């Protein structure tokens, strides 16, 4: 009888040991589901790194060349096509063409058509933000001197208790008037012909300037600037408004 009890006890101990070893082996392994979850998390971190989304929402990058297809290292550049594109936007002005060629020589990514598209976008944002008195939105688009002028005008308007009611209708024309490369800095002067509905009201709500029922044609001449002197500088695609002048 005692021998039978010892045998049963021994068998129970063996079963217990096997169970413990089995449990340890399971706890020390990842299931296929665990692996899949970890892989999904890694892919998500690659798509959304911690630095993504940094910066101001109001920064407008005046684009260079369209990038619908990835660039191929060593791929030949259609120089003739690029030259024709520069001449197209220079509109027969050799001085403008020479300036655009100089800019593109230092920054091969530069494309005048894409620049104009970005400049039009920046123009609308700046005009609209100035009318709204949104100094924060202007900060990333203007040079220090121009920002000071715009800010002073907004402050004076607010001190008088005036406000602008404005509707940006659209841009009818946007042309390059001047282009130059000086000490590694690209400067491009644009003429914008736009349409606005604008009216300024005083504290009492009386219209003191403009007409809220009339579309006005507005012509502005603005100069944008961008440092392209080094590869590091060229990595920043943003242009800033550095000068404004009245159309003659």
Coordinates of C-alpha atoms in Angstrom, one line a residue:
X1 CA 0.0 0.0 0.0
X2 CA 2.8 2.4 0.9
X3 CA 4.5 1.6 -2.4
X4 CA 1.4 2.5 -4.3
X5 CA 1.1 5.8 -2.5
X6 CA 4.7 6.6 -3.3
X7 CA 4.2 5.9 -7.0
X8 CA 1.1 8.1 -7.2
X9 CA 3.0 10.9 -5.4
X10 CA 5.9 10.6 -7.8
X11 CA 3.6 10.7 -10.8
X12 CA 1.8 13.8 -9.4
X13 CA 5.2 15.5 -8.9
X14 CA 6.2 14.8 -12.5
X15 CA 3.0 16.2 -13.8
X16 CA 3.4 19.3 -11.7
X17 CA 7.0 19.8 -13.0
X18 CA 5.9 19.4 -16.6
X19 CA 3.1 22.0 -16.0
X20 CA 5.5 24.5 -14.6
X21 CA 8.0 24.1 -17.4
X22 CA 5.2 24.4 -20.0
X23 CA 3.9 27.6 -18.3
X24 CA 7.4 29.1 -18.3
X25 CA 7.9 28.3 -22.0
X26 CA 4.5 30.0 -22.9
X27 CA 5.2 33.1 -20.8
X28 CA 8.6 33.5 -22.4
X29 CA 7.3 33.6 -26.0
X30 CA 5.4 36.0 -28.2
X31 CA 2.4 34.8 -30.1
X32 CA 1.8 35.6 -33.8
X33 CA -0.7 38.2 -32.6
X34 CA 1.9 39.9 -30.4
X35 CA 4.3 40.1 -33.3
X36 CA 1.7 41.6 -35.6
X37 CA 0.8 44.2 -33.0
X38 CA 4.4 45.2 -32.5
X39 CA 5.0 45.4 -36.2
X40 CA 1.9 47.6 -36.7
X41 CA 3.1 49.9 -33.9
X42 CA 6.6 50.2 -35.5
X43 CA 5.0 51.1 -38.9
X44 CA 2.8 53.7 -37.2
X45 CA 5.9 55.3 -35.5
X46 CA 7.6 55.6 -38.9
X47 CA 4.6 57.2 -40.5
X48 CA 4.1 59.6 -37.5
X49 CA 7.5 60.5 -36.0
X50 CA 7.6 62.7 -32.9
X51 CA 8.8 65.7 -35.0
X52 CA 5.9 65.5 -37.5
X53 CA 3.6 68.5 -37.5
X54 CA 6.1 70.9 -35.9
X55 CA 6.0 74.6 -37.0
X56 CA 3.4 77.1 -37.8
X57 CA 0.2 76.3 -39.7
X58 CA 0.5 79.7 -41.5
X59 CA 3.9 79.1 -43.1
X60 CA 3.5 79.1 -46.8
X61 CA 6.3 77.3 -48.7
X62 CA 6.4 78.7 -52.2
X63 CA 6.9 75.5 -54.1
X64 CA 9.7 74.7 -56.5
X65 CA 9.4 71.9 -59.0
X66 CA 6.3 69.6 -58.8
X67 CA 7.2 66.2 -57.2
X68 CA 4.5 63.9 -58.4
X69 CA 7.2 61.3 -59.1
X70 CA 10.3 60.6 -57.0
X71 CA 13.5 62.0 -58.3
X72 CA 16.0 59.5 -59.8
X73 CA 19.6 60.1 -58.9
X74 CA 21.6 60.5 -62.0
X75 CA 18.6 60.9 -64.2
X76 CA 19.2 63.3 -67.2
X77 CA 17.6 66.8 -66.9
X78 CA 15.7 68.1 -69.9
X79 CA 17.7 71.4 -70.1
X80 CA 16.0 72.7 -73.2
X81 CA 12.5 72.2 -71.7
X82 CA 13.6 73.9 -68.4
X83 CA 15.1 76.8 -70.4
X84 CA 11.9 77.2 -72.4
X85 CA 9.9 77.3 -69.2
X86 CA 12.0 80.1 -67.8
X87 CA 11.6 82.1 -71.0
X88 CA 7.9 81.5 -71.0
X89 CA 7.5 83.2 -67.6
X90 CA 10.0 85.9 -68.4
X91 CA 7.7 86.9 -71.3
X92 CA 10.5 88.2 -73.5
X93 CA 12.3 90.2 -70.8
X94 CA 15.9 89.1 -71.1
X95 CA 16.8 90.8 -67.8
X96 CA 14.2 88.7 -66.0
X97 CA 15.2 85.6 -67.9
X98 CA 18.8 86.1 -66.9
X99 CA 17.8 86.5 -63.2
X100 CA 15.7 83.3 -63.3
X101 CA 18.5 81.4 -65.0
X102 CA 20.9 82.5 -62.3
X103 CA 18.6 81.4 -59.6
X104 CA 17.9 78.0 -61.2
X105 CA 21.7 77.5 -61.7
X106 CA 22.3 77.7 -58.0
X107 CA 19.0 76.0 -57.1
X108 CA 18.2 73.4 -59.8
X109 CA 14.9 72.6 -58.0
X110 CA 13.6 76.2 -58.7
X111 CA 10.7 76.4 -61.1
X112 CA 9.2 79.8 -62.0
X113 CA 5.7 78.4 -62.6
X114 CA 5.5 76.7 -59.2
X115 CA 7.0 79.9 -57.6
X116 CA 4.2 82.0 -59.1
X117 CA 1.5 79.6 -57.8
X118 CA 3.0 79.8 -54.3
X119 CA 3.4 83.6 -54.5
X120 CA -0.3 83.9 -55.4
X121 CA -1.2 81.8 -52.4
X122 CA 1.0 83.9 -50.1
X123 CA -0.4 87.1 -51.5
X124 CA -4.0 86.1 -50.7
X125 CA -3.1 85.0 -47.1
X126 CA -1.1 88.3 -46.5
X127 CA -3.9 90.6 -47.8
X128 CA -6.6 88.7 -45.9
X129 CA -4.6 88.5 -42.7
X130 CA -3.8 92.2 -42.8
X131 CA -7.5 93.0 -43.2
X132 CA -8.3 90.8 -40.3
X133 CA -5.5 92.3 -38.2
X134 CA -4.0 88.8 -37.8
X135 CA -0.4 89.8 -36.9
X136 CA 0.5 86.2 -35.9
X137 CA -0.3 84.9 -39.4
X138 CA 1.9 87.6 -41.0
X139 CA 4.9 86.9 -38.8
X140 CA 6.1 83.9 -40.8
X141 CA 5.5 85.4 -44.3
X142 CA 7.1 88.9 -43.9
X143 CA 10.6 90.1 -43.4
X144 CA 11.3 92.0 -40.2
X145 CA 11.0 95.5 -41.8
X146 CA 7.8 94.7 -43.7
X147 CA 6.3 93.1 -40.6
X148 CA 7.0 96.2 -38.6
X149 CA 5.2 98.4 -41.2
X150 CA 2.2 96.1 -41.4
X151 CA 2.0 95.8 -37.6
X152 CA 2.1 99.6 -37.1
X153 CA -0.7 100.1 -39.6
X154 CA -2.8 97.4 -37.8
X155 CA -2.1 99.0 -34.4
X156 CA -3.1 102.5 -35.7
X157 CA -6.3 101.2 -37.2
X158 CA -7.2 99.4 -33.9
X159 CA -6.4 102.6 -31.9
X160 CA -8.9 104.5 -34.0
X161 CA -11.5 101.8 -33.3
X162 CA -11.7 101.0 -37.0
X163 CA -12.3 97.6 -38.6
X164 CA -12.1 96.3 -42.1
X165 CA -14.7 94.2 -43.8
X166 CA -13.1 92.4 -46.7
X167 CA -13.8 89.8 -49.3
X168 CA -11.0 88.5 -51.4
X169 CA -12.5 87.9 -54.9
X170 CA -9.4 86.6 -56.7
X171 CA -6.2 87.3 -58.6
X172 CA -6.6 88.2 -62.2
X173 CA -2.9 88.5 -63.1
X174 CA 0.4 87.6 -61.5
X175 CA 3.6 88.4 -63.4
X176 CA 7.3 88.4 -62.7
X177 CA 8.7 91.9 -63.2
X178 CA 12.3 91.4 -61.8
X179 CA 14.5 88.5 -60.8
X180 CA 18.0 88.6 -59.5
X181 CA 20.5 86.6 -57.5
X182 CA 22.7 88.7 -55.2
X183 CA 25.2 87.2 -52.8
X184 CA 23.4 83.9 -52.8
X185 CA 20.0 85.5 -52.1
X186 CA 17.2 85.2 -54.7
X187 CA 14.9 88.2 -55.1
X188 CA 11.8 88.1 -57.3
X189 CA 9.5 91.0 -57.8
X190 CA 5.9 90.3 -58.7
X191 CA 3.0 92.4 -60.0
X192 CA -0.4 91.2 -58.7
X193 CA -3.7 92.4 -60.1
X194 CA -6.5 91.3 -57.8
X195 CA -10.1 92.1 -57.0
X196 CA -11.3 92.9 -53.5
X197 CA -14.5 94.0 -51.9
X198 CA -13.4 96.1 -48.9
X199 CA -14.9 98.7 -46.6
X200 CA -13.5 100.3 -43.4
X201 CA -15.9 101.2 -40.6
X202 CA -15.3 103.4 -37.5
X203 CA -16.4 102.8 -33.9
X204 CA -20.0 103.7 -34.8
X205 CA -20.1 101.4 -37.8
X206 CA -20.1 104.2 -40.3
X207 CA -18.2 103.5 -43.5
X208 CA -15.1 105.8 -43.7
X209 CA -13.4 104.1 -46.7
X210 CA -14.3 101.6 -49.4
X211 CA -17.6 100.2 -50.5
X212 CA -19.1 96.9 -49.3
X213 CA -21.0 96.5 -52.5
X214 CA -18.3 97.3 -55.0
X215 CA -15.5 95.1 -56.5
X216 CA -12.3 97.1 -56.7
X217 CA -9.3 96.3 -58.9
X218 CA -6.1 96.4 -56.9
X219 CA -2.5 96.4 -58.2
X220 CA 0.4 95.5 -55.9
X221 CA 4.1 95.1 -56.6
X222 CA 5.8 92.9 -54.1
X223 CA 9.3 91.5 -53.8
X224 CA 9.9 88.0 -52.3
X225 CA 13.3 86.8 -51.1
X226 CA 15.0 83.5 -50.2
X227 CA 18.5 82.5 -49.2
X228 CA 19.8 79.8 -51.5
X229 CA 23.5 80.3 -50.9
X230 CA 24.1 76.9 -49.3
X231 CA 22.6 73.4 -49.4
X232 CA 21.4 74.0 -45.8
X233 CA 19.7 77.3 -46.8
X234 CA 18.1 75.7 -49.9
X235 CA 16.6 73.0 -47.6
X236 CA 14.2 75.8 -46.4
X237 CA 11.7 76.4 -49.3
X238 CA 10.1 79.4 -47.7
X239 CA 10.2 82.9 -49.3
X240 CA 9.5 86.1 -47.4
X241 CA 8.0 89.3 -48.5
X242 CA 10.7 91.9 -48.2
X243 CA 9.3 95.0 -50.0
X244 CA 6.0 96.5 -51.2
X245 CA 5.5 99.4 -53.6
X246 CA 2.7 101.2 -55.3
X247 CA 2.0 100.4 -59.0
X248 CA 2.9 103.3 -61.3

